[in-house]
PDB file of C-alpha atoms (C1' of nucleotides) in Angstrom:
ATOM      1  CA  UNK P   1     -36.923 -32.252  41.072  1.00 35.00           C
ATOM      2  CA  UNK P   2     -40.472 -33.290  41.973  1.00 37.00           C
ATOM      3  CA  UNK P   3     -42.141 -33.445  45.357  1.00 36.00           C
ATOM      4  CA  UNK P   4     -40.546 -36.846  45.885  1.00 43.00           C
ATOM      5  CA  UNK P   5     -37.078 -35.285  45.752  1.00 42.00           C
ATOM      6  CA  UNK P   6     -37.443 -32.504  48.242  1.00 43.00           C
ATOM      7  CA  UNK P   7     -34.847 -29.758  48.394  1.00 41.00           C
ATOM      8  CA  UNK P   8     -31.798 -29.903  50.644  1.00 46.00           C
ATOM      9  CA  UNK P   9     -33.676 -28.645  53.688  1.00 47.00           C
ATOM     10  CA  UNK P  10     -37.014 -30.402  53.147  1.00 57.00           C
ATOM     11  CA  UNK P  11     -38.219 -33.321  55.211  1.00 57.00           C
ATOM     12  CA  UNK P  12     -37.782 -36.620  53.430  1.00 58.00           C
ATOM     13  CA  UNK P  13     -40.987 -38.373  52.348  1.00 63.00           C
ATOM     14  CA  UNK P  14     -42.232 -41.040  54.706  1.00 57.00           C
ATOM     15  CA  UNK P  15     -43.667 -44.442  53.933  1.00 58.00           C
ATOM     16  CA  UNK P  16     -47.236 -44.224  52.767  1.00 52.00           C
ATOM     17  CA  UNK P  17     -49.734 -46.226  54.809  1.00 49.00           C
ATOM     18  CA  UNK P  18     -50.612 -49.506  53.122  1.00 45.00           C
ATOM     19  CA  UNK P  19     -52.460 -52.762  53.680  1.00 47.00           C
ATOM     20  CA  UNK P  20     -51.084 -55.055  56.352  1.00 48.00           C
ATOM     21  CA  UNK P  21     -49.741 -58.201  54.722  1.00 46.00           C
ATOM     22  CA  UNK P  22     -49.009 -61.396  56.603  1.00 49.00           C
ATOM     23  CA  UNK P  23     -45.312 -62.239  56.902  1.00 62.00           C
ATOM     24  CA  UNK P  24     -44.405 -61.228  53.382  1.00 74.00           C
ATOM     25  CA  UNK P  25     -40.667 -61.501  52.792  1.00 84.00           C
ATOM     26  CA  UNK P  26     -38.984 -58.117  52.781  1.00 93.00           C
ATOM     27  CA  UNK P  27     -38.976 -56.443  49.378  1.00 96.00           C
ATOM     28  CA  UNK P  28     -35.427 -55.175  49.020  1.00 98.00           C
ATOM     29  CA  UNK P  29     -35.896 -53.933  45.451  1.00 98.00           C
ATOM     30  CA  UNK P  30     -37.242 -50.499  46.271  1.00 97.00           C
ATOM     31  CA  UNK P  31     -35.690 -47.048  46.660  1.00 98.00           C
ATOM     32  CA  UNK P  32     -33.164 -46.966  49.510  1.00 98.00           C
ATOM     33  CA  UNK P  33     -35.089 -44.161  51.201  1.00 98.00           C
ATOM     34  CA  UNK P  34     -38.110 -46.448  51.554  1.00 97.00           C
ATOM     35  CA  UNK P  35     -36.123 -49.565  52.413  1.00 98.00           C
ATOM     36  CA  UNK P  36     -34.353 -47.636  55.175  1.00 98.00           C
ATOM     37  CA  UNK P  37     -37.696 -47.100  56.906  1.00 97.00           C
ATOM     38  CA  UNK P  38     -39.005 -50.577  56.197  1.00 97.00           C
ATOM     39  CA  UNK P  39     -35.916 -52.187  57.758  1.00 98.00           C
ATOM     40  CA  UNK P  40     -36.546 -50.501  61.117  1.00 98.00           C
ATOM     41  CA  UNK P  41     -38.003 -53.033  63.525  1.00 97.00           C
ATOM     42  CA  UNK P  42     -36.820 -56.014  61.465  1.00 98.00           C
ATOM     43  CA  UNK P  43     -34.223 -58.362  62.902  1.00 98.00           C
ATOM     44  CA  UNK P  44     -30.696 -58.806  61.566  1.00 98.00           C
ATOM     45  CA  UNK P  45     -29.521 -62.365  62.233  1.00 98.00           C
ATOM     46  CA  UNK P  46     -25.948 -63.659  62.106  1.00 98.00           C
ATOM     47  CA  UNK P  47     -25.175 -67.358  62.441  1.00 98.00           C
ATOM     48  CA  UNK P  48     -21.551 -68.111  63.300  1.00 98.00           C
ATOM     49  CA  UNK P  49     -19.570 -71.087  62.017  1.00 97.00           C
ATOM     50  CA  UNK P  50     -20.187 -72.930  65.292  1.00 97.00           C
ATOM     51  CA  UNK P  51     -23.940 -72.503  64.814  1.00 98.00           C
ATOM     52  CA  UNK P  52     -24.510 -69.879  67.479  1.00 97.00           C
ATOM     53  CA  UNK P  53     -27.071 -67.259  66.616  1.00 98.00           C
ATOM     54  CA  UNK P  54     -26.563 -63.525  67.165  1.00 98.00           C
ATOM     55  CA  UNK P  55     -29.414 -61.136  66.450  1.00 98.00           C
ATOM     56  CA  UNK P  56     -30.646 -57.612  66.968  1.00 98.00           C
ATOM     57  CA  UNK P  57     -33.611 -55.430  66.133  1.00 98.00           C
ATOM     58  CA  UNK P  58     -32.723 -52.720  63.613  1.00 98.00           C
ATOM     59  CA  UNK P  59     -33.296 -49.342  65.278  1.00 98.00           C
ATOM     60  CA  UNK P  60     -31.282 -46.914  63.101  1.00 98.00           C
ATOM     61  CA  UNK P  61     -30.696 -46.726  59.326  1.00 98.00           C
ATOM     62  CA  UNK P  62     -29.396 -44.343  56.685  1.00 98.00           C
ATOM     63  CA  UNK P  63     -30.243 -44.243  52.984  1.00 98.00           C
ATOM     64  CA  UNK P  64     -27.525 -43.645  50.385  1.00 98.00           C
ATOM     65  CA  UNK P  65     -28.858 -42.555  47.028  1.00 98.00           C
ATOM     66  CA  UNK P  66     -26.133 -43.623  44.641  1.00 97.00           C
ATOM     67  CA  UNK P  67     -24.528 -41.794  41.731  1.00 97.00           C
ATOM     68  CA  UNK P  68     -26.093 -38.395  42.511  1.00 98.00           C
ATOM     69  CA  UNK P  69     -25.434 -38.558  46.286  1.00 98.00           C
ATOM     70  CA  UNK P  70     -22.194 -36.791  47.243  1.00 97.00           C
ATOM     71  CA  UNK P  71     -22.028 -38.757  50.510  1.00 97.00           C
ATOM     72  CA  UNK P  72     -22.306 -42.146  48.782  1.00 98.00           C
ATOM     73  CA  UNK P  73     -19.407 -44.382  47.853  1.00 98.00           C
ATOM     74  CA  UNK P  74     -20.860 -44.656  44.347  1.00 98.00           C
ATOM     75  CA  UNK P  75     -21.090 -40.878  43.844  1.00 98.00           C
ATOM     76  CA  UNK P  76     -20.388 -39.898  40.247  1.00 97.00           C
ATOM     77  CA  UNK P  77     -20.492 -43.559  39.212  1.00 97.00           C
ATOM     78  CA  UNK P  78     -17.436 -44.590  41.201  1.00 97.00           C
ATOM     79  CA  UNK P  79     -17.072 -48.354  40.892  1.00 97.00           C
ATOM     80  CA  UNK P  80     -14.128 -50.143  42.473  1.00 97.00           C
ATOM     81  CA  UNK P  81     -13.400 -53.538  43.953  1.00 95.00           C
ATOM     82  CA  UNK P  82     -14.406 -52.133  47.321  1.00 97.00           C
ATOM     83  CA  UNK P  83     -17.930 -50.982  46.380  1.00 97.00           C
ATOM     84  CA  UNK P  84     -18.683 -53.528  43.659  1.00 98.00           C
ATOM     85  CA  UNK P  85     -21.415 -55.168  45.780  1.00 98.00           C
ATOM     86  CA  UNK P  86     -23.508 -52.011  45.644  1.00 98.00           C
ATOM     87  CA  UNK P  87     -24.067 -52.663  41.944  1.00 98.00           C
ATOM     88  CA  UNK P  88     -25.488 -56.124  42.597  1.00 98.00           C
ATOM     89  CA  UNK P  89     -29.100 -57.185  43.079  1.00 98.00           C
ATOM     90  CA  UNK P  90     -31.186 -55.792  45.922  1.00 98.00           C
ATOM     91  CA  UNK P  91     -30.804 -57.876  49.062  1.00 98.00           C
ATOM     92  CA  UNK P  92     -27.054 -58.229  48.641  1.00 98.00           C
ATOM     93  CA  UNK P  93     -24.809 -57.343  51.596  1.00 98.00           C
ATOM     94  CA  UNK P  94     -22.356 -54.491  51.039  1.00 98.00           C
ATOM     95  CA  UNK P  95     -19.678 -54.641  53.750  1.00 98.00           C
ATOM     96  CA  UNK P  96     -16.860 -52.119  53.540  1.00 98.00           C
ATOM     97  CA  UNK P  97     -13.747 -51.388  55.555  1.00 97.00           C
ATOM     98  CA  UNK P  98     -13.085 -47.825  56.648  1.00 97.00           C
ATOM     99  CA  UNK P  99     -10.779 -45.682  58.789  1.00 96.00           C
ATOM    100  CA  UNK P 100      -8.219 -48.455  58.560  1.00 96.00           C
ATOM    101  CA  UNK P 101      -9.932 -50.535  61.213  1.00 96.00           C
ATOM    102  CA  UNK P 102     -13.731 -50.619  61.011  1.00 97.00           C
ATOM    103  CA  UNK P 103     -16.356 -52.461  59.003  1.00 98.00           C
ATOM    104  CA  UNK P 104     -19.827 -51.187  58.136  1.00 98.00           C
ATOM    105  CA  UNK P 105     -22.797 -53.247  56.922  1.00 98.00           C
ATOM    106  CA  UNK P 106     -25.249 -52.163  54.229  1.00 98.00           C
ATOM    107  CA  UNK P 107     -28.265 -53.727  52.534  1.00 98.00           C
ATOM    108  CA  UNK P 108     -28.287 -53.136  48.779  1.00 98.00           C
ATOM    109  CA  UNK P 109     -31.585 -51.677  47.484  1.00 98.00           C
ATOM    110  CA  UNK P 110     -32.961 -50.578  44.115  1.00 98.00           C
ATOM    111  CA  UNK P 111     -32.289 -52.168  40.739  1.00 97.00           C
ATOM    112  CA  UNK P 112     -29.324 -54.143  39.464  1.00 97.00           C
ATOM    113  CA  UNK P 113     -26.520 -51.721  38.471  1.00 97.00           C
ATOM    114  CA  UNK P 114     -28.141 -48.963  40.519  1.00 98.00           C
ATOM    115  CA  UNK P 115     -25.655 -48.513  43.408  1.00 98.00           C
ATOM    116  CA  UNK P 116     -28.045 -47.570  46.232  1.00 98.00           C
ATOM    117  CA  UNK P 117     -27.999 -49.060  49.719  1.00 98.00           C
ATOM    118  CA  UNK P 118     -29.092 -48.720  53.333  1.00 98.00           C
ATOM    119  CA  UNK P 119     -26.462 -48.459  56.079  1.00 98.00           C
ATOM    120  CA  UNK P 120     -27.470 -50.273  59.267  1.00 98.00           C
ATOM    121  CA  UNK P 121     -26.293 -47.949  62.056  1.00 98.00           C
ATOM    122  CA  UNK P 122     -27.612 -49.551  65.235  1.00 98.00           C
ATOM    123  CA  UNK P 123     -29.291 -52.632  66.670  1.00 98.00           C
ATOM    124  CA  UNK P 124     -31.049 -53.458  69.881  1.00 98.00           C
ATOM    125  CA  UNK P 125     -29.380 -56.776  70.681  1.00 98.00           C
ATOM    126  CA  UNK P 126     -31.869 -59.618  71.194  1.00 98.00           C
ATOM    127  CA  UNK P 127     -29.925 -62.908  70.940  1.00 98.00           C
ATOM    128  CA  UNK P 128     -26.370 -63.887  71.815  1.00 98.00           C
ATOM    129  CA  UNK P 129     -25.547 -60.867  73.966  1.00 97.00           C
ATOM    130  CA  UNK P 130     -22.758 -62.641  75.842  1.00 96.00           C
ATOM    131  CA  UNK P 131     -21.019 -63.597  72.647  1.00 96.00           C
ATOM    132  CA  UNK P 132     -21.439 -60.066  71.327  1.00 97.00           C
ATOM    133  CA  UNK P 133     -19.807 -58.693  74.482  1.00 95.00           C
ATOM    134  CA  UNK P 134     -16.818 -60.969  73.943  1.00 95.00           C
ATOM    135  CA  UNK P 135     -16.457 -59.766  70.344  1.00 96.00           C
ATOM    136  CA  UNK P 136     -16.734 -56.134  71.412  1.00 95.00           C
ATOM    137  CA  UNK P 137     -14.470 -56.380  74.441  1.00 88.00           C
ATOM    138  CA  UNK P 138     -11.524 -57.721  72.460  1.00 76.00           C
ATOM    139  CA  UNK P 139     -11.104 -54.258  70.961  1.00 69.00           C
ATOM    140  CA  UNK P 140     -11.110 -52.383  74.283  1.00 74.00           C
ATOM    141  CA  UNK P 141      -8.924 -51.905  77.299  1.00 69.00           C
ATOM    142  CA  UNK P 142     -10.920 -51.968  80.494  1.00 63.00           C
ATOM    143  CA  UNK P 143     -14.141 -49.986  80.691  1.00 67.00           C
ATOM    144  CA  UNK P 144     -17.231 -52.091  81.424  1.00 75.00           C
ATOM    145  CA  UNK P 145     -19.576 -52.799  78.540  1.00 88.00           C
ATOM    146  CA  UNK P 146     -23.158 -51.704  78.945  1.00 93.00           C
ATOM    147  CA  UNK P 147     -25.852 -53.372  76.852  1.00 96.00           C
ATOM    148  CA  UNK P 148     -26.290 -50.113  74.954  1.00 96.00           C
ATOM    149  CA  UNK P 149     -22.595 -50.202  73.950  1.00 95.00           C
ATOM    150  CA  UNK P 150     -22.888 -53.508  72.110  1.00 97.00           C
ATOM    151  CA  UNK P 151     -24.460 -52.442  68.793  1.00 98.00           C
ATOM    152  CA  UNK P 152     -24.993 -48.651  69.023  1.00 97.00           C
ATOM    153  CA  UNK P 153     -23.020 -47.725  65.914  1.00 98.00           C
ATOM    154  CA  UNK P 154     -22.319 -49.086  62.432  1.00 98.00           C
ATOM    155  CA  UNK P 155     -18.845 -50.412  63.269  1.00 98.00           C
ATOM    156  CA  UNK P 156     -19.843 -51.567  66.759  1.00 97.00           C
ATOM    157  CA  UNK P 157     -22.571 -53.835  65.404  1.00 98.00           C
ATOM    158  CA  UNK P 158     -20.147 -55.319  62.884  1.00 98.00           C
ATOM    159  CA  UNK P 159     -17.744 -56.132  65.721  1.00 97.00           C
ATOM    160  CA  UNK P 160     -20.540 -57.586  67.844  1.00 98.00           C
ATOM    161  CA  UNK P 161     -21.935 -59.781  65.042  1.00 98.00           C
ATOM    162  CA  UNK P 162     -18.511 -60.663  63.575  1.00 98.00           C
ATOM    163  CA  UNK P 163     -19.304 -59.046  60.238  1.00 98.00           C
ATOM    164  CA  UNK P 164     -16.329 -58.353  57.987  1.00 98.00           C
ATOM    165  CA  UNK P 165     -15.518 -58.323  54.274  1.00 98.00           C
ATOM    166  CA  UNK P 166     -15.836 -62.089  54.211  1.00 98.00           C
ATOM    167  CA  UNK P 167     -19.605 -61.409  54.102  1.00 98.00           C
ATOM    168  CA  UNK P 168     -19.361 -58.712  51.426  1.00 98.00           C
ATOM    169  CA  UNK P 169     -21.555 -59.710  48.499  1.00 98.00           C
ATOM    170  CA  UNK P 170     -23.515 -62.283  50.513  1.00 98.00           C
ATOM    171  CA  UNK P 171     -27.106 -62.803  49.325  1.00 98.00           C
ATOM    172  CA  UNK P 172     -29.265 -61.953  52.348  1.00 98.00           C
ATOM    173  CA  UNK P 173     -32.262 -63.697  50.774  1.00 98.00           C
ATOM    174  CA  UNK P 174     -30.568 -67.113  50.657  1.00 98.00           C
ATOM    175  CA  UNK P 175     -27.603 -67.042  53.073  1.00 98.00           C
ATOM    176  CA  UNK P 176     -27.628 -69.129  56.231  1.00 98.00           C
ATOM    177  CA  UNK P 177     -24.841 -66.967  57.737  1.00 98.00           C
ATOM    178  CA  UNK P 178     -26.526 -63.557  57.648  1.00 98.00           C
ATOM    179  CA  UNK P 179     -30.135 -62.630  56.861  1.00 98.00           C
ATOM    180  CA  UNK P 180     -33.035 -60.444  57.935  1.00 98.00           C
ATOM    181  CA  UNK P 181     -36.157 -61.751  59.650  1.00 98.00           C
ATOM    182  CA  UNK P 182     -39.461 -59.922  59.281  1.00 97.00           C
ATOM    183  CA  UNK P 183     -40.337 -59.136  62.873  1.00 96.00           C
ATOM    184  CA  UNK P 184     -42.395 -56.057  62.119  1.00 91.00           C
ATOM    185  CA  UNK P 185     -45.323 -56.191  59.708  1.00 85.00           C
ATOM    186  CA  UNK P 186     -47.073 -53.395  57.914  1.00 84.00           C
ATOM    187  CA  UNK P 187     -46.215 -49.705  57.953  1.00 83.00           C
ATOM    188  CA  UNK P 188     -44.270 -48.406  60.925  1.00 88.00           C
ATOM    189  CA  UNK P 189     -45.977 -45.998  63.297  1.00 89.00           C
ATOM    190  CA  UNK P 190     -44.928 -42.584  62.033  1.00 88.00           C
ATOM    191  CA  UNK P 191     -44.884 -41.117  65.549  1.00 89.00           C
ATOM    192  CA  UNK P 192     -42.200 -43.594  66.614  1.00 94.00           C
ATOM    193  CA  UNK P 193     -39.824 -42.455  63.845  1.00 96.00           C
ATOM    194  CA  UNK P 194     -37.218 -39.701  63.944  1.00 97.00           C
ATOM    195  CA  UNK P 195     -35.877 -38.395  60.611  1.00 97.00           C
ATOM    196  CA  UNK P 196     -32.562 -36.504  60.718  1.00 97.00           C
ATOM    197  CA  UNK P 197     -29.464 -35.651  58.686  1.00 96.00           C
ATOM    198  CA  UNK P 198     -26.974 -38.470  58.227  1.00 97.00           C
ATOM    199  CA  UNK P 199     -23.972 -38.846  60.525  1.00 97.00           C
ATOM    200  CA  UNK P 200     -20.396 -38.214  59.451  1.00 96.00           C
ATOM    201  CA  UNK P 201     -21.073 -36.759  56.001  1.00 96.00           C
ATOM    202  CA  UNK P 202     -20.338 -33.073  56.642  1.00 93.00           C
ATOM    203  CA  UNK P 203     -18.118 -33.013  53.581  1.00 94.00           C
ATOM    204  CA  UNK P 204     -21.056 -33.792  51.255  1.00 95.00           C
ATOM    205  CA  UNK P 205     -22.065 -30.147  50.700  1.00 93.00           C
ATOM    206  CA  UNK P 206     -25.743 -29.902  49.694  1.00 94.00           C
ATOM    207  CA  UNK P 207     -26.260 -33.597  50.475  1.00 96.00           C
ATOM    208  CA  UNK P 208     -24.991 -33.311  54.044  1.00 95.00           C
ATOM    209  CA  UNK P 209     -28.203 -31.807  55.390  1.00 94.00           C
ATOM    210  CA  UNK P 210     -30.628 -34.120  53.583  1.00 97.00           C
ATOM    211  CA  UNK P 211     -32.658 -36.007  56.164  1.00 97.00           C
ATOM    212  CA  UNK P 212     -31.838 -39.548  55.089  1.00 98.00           C
ATOM    213  CA  UNK P 213     -31.341 -41.028  58.556  1.00 98.00           C
ATOM    214  CA  UNK P 214     -34.130 -42.668  60.527  1.00 98.00           C
ATOM    215  CA  UNK P 215     -34.237 -44.111  64.003  1.00 98.00           C
ATOM    216  CA  UNK P 216     -36.769 -45.382  66.490  1.00 97.00           C
ATOM    217  CA  UNK P 217     -37.492 -42.538  68.860  1.00 96.00           C
ATOM    218  CA  UNK P 218     -37.628 -44.412  72.144  1.00 95.00           C
ATOM    219  CA  UNK P 219     -34.685 -46.721  71.502  1.00 97.00           C
ATOM    220  CA  UNK P 220     -31.751 -46.519  73.901  1.00 96.00           C
ATOM    221  CA  UNK P 221     -29.523 -48.242  71.312  1.00 97.00           C
ATOM    222  CA  UNK P 222     -29.277 -45.422  68.758  1.00 97.00           C
ATOM    223  CA  UNK P 223     -25.724 -44.236  67.921  1.00 97.00           C
ATOM    224  CA  UNK P 224     -26.202 -40.458  68.231  1.00 94.00           C
ATOM    225  CA  UNK P 225     -29.141 -38.643  69.816  1.00 89.00           C
TER     226      UNK P 225
ATOM    227  C1'  DA W   1     -21.027 -32.801  78.754  1.00 76.34           C
ATOM    228  C1'  DG W   2     -17.787 -31.623  75.378  1.00 76.34           C
ATOM    229  C1'  DC W   3     -13.045 -31.554  72.258  1.00 76.34           C
ATOM    230  C1'  DC W   4      -8.940 -33.733  70.390  1.00 76.34           C
ATOM    231  C1'  DC W   5      -6.385 -37.436  68.719  1.00 76.34           C
ATOM    232  C1'  DG W   6      -4.514 -41.917  67.192  1.00 76.34           C
ATOM    233  C1'  DA W   7      -5.444 -46.068  64.940  1.00 76.34           C
ATOM    234  C1'  DT W   8      -4.437 -47.152  59.652  1.00 76.34           C
ATOM    235  C1'  DG W   9      -6.599 -49.867  54.671  1.00 76.34           C
ATOM    236  C1'  DT W  10      -8.444 -48.173  50.584  1.00 76.34           C
ATOM    237  C1'  DC W  11      -9.395 -44.773  47.381  1.00 76.34           C
ATOM    238  C1'  DC W  12      -8.622 -40.305  45.748  1.00 76.34           C
ATOM    239  C1'  DT W  13      -5.887 -36.173  43.724  1.00 76.34           C
TER     240       DT W  13
ATOM    241  C1'  DG F   1      -0.177 -36.913  50.760  1.00 76.34           C
ATOM    242  C1'  DG F   2      -5.085 -36.449  52.307  1.00 76.34           C
ATOM    243  C1'  DA F   3      -9.740 -37.923  53.248  1.00 76.34           C
ATOM    244  C1'  DC F   4     -12.746 -41.267  54.956  1.00 76.34           C
ATOM    245  C1'  DA F   5     -20.674 -43.602  55.955  1.00 76.34           C
ATOM    246  C1'  DT F   6     -15.694 -44.739  63.136  1.00 76.34           C
ATOM    247  C1'  DC F   7     -14.463 -45.702  67.795  1.00 76.34           C
ATOM    248  C1'  DG F   8     -12.364 -45.322  72.302  1.00 76.34           C
ATOM    249  C1'  DG F   9      -9.371 -42.996  75.428  1.00 76.34           C
ATOM    250  C1'  DG F  10      -7.678 -38.954  77.567  1.00 76.34           C
ATOM    251  C1'  DC F  11      -8.207 -34.544  78.488  1.00 76.34           C
ATOM    252  C1'  DT F  12     -10.731 -30.019  79.894  1.00 76.34           C
ATOM    253  C1'  DA F  13     -15.016 -28.201  82.412  1.00 76.34           C
TER     254       DA F  13
END
DNA sequence: AGCCCGATGTCCT
DNA sequence: GGACATCGGGCTA
């Protein structure tokens, strides 16, 4: 373990400051820990079959570090039909089904055959809010939907944007159904970032406390504060 | 504000 | 049979 791989309790390394480049396409082929931070502030766009556009600003992400990461679906080299997309090229969508009823959306990072990815945990909705509310309300009984209930969780945002396994394996760099727009350029302001342990991975022993979750400090759309 | 629980497909032992 | 990268409802304070 070098300084890059801090111990279980250490703070995870942050993005190094770099030159500001004009509207470069997102580089997905980097370590998931770095991509997780770079994705914050970018916009996830979903275009439905009828042409309507749903979008949200990414405000919360988690990095999953692959074969060595006890919390990752690919831990120990696990490779099944379900997680096959994680082994594809960076920029591929990995959409999985969990708890018998929910979908979660990930962006594949790293190299081909290196099963690392970034889980998108929350969005600040920016386009198509009414349609999102319809998608979200169909799975509820009565309580009114606040704007901060639309996409403030990994399964909520999949409901809102109508993301399911049909989009698993989609190439985010060429798809016209789901893609990421570069709405933030250059390194993110470090002071606006919060770096915490991941959610829902208590079972992962020494990997449970690793700070591989990032969110935008002032956002009201984060899943857990 | 918390805690508990049911929903239930897919993968694991 | 049990666990799970979750959510919403119903309960106790």
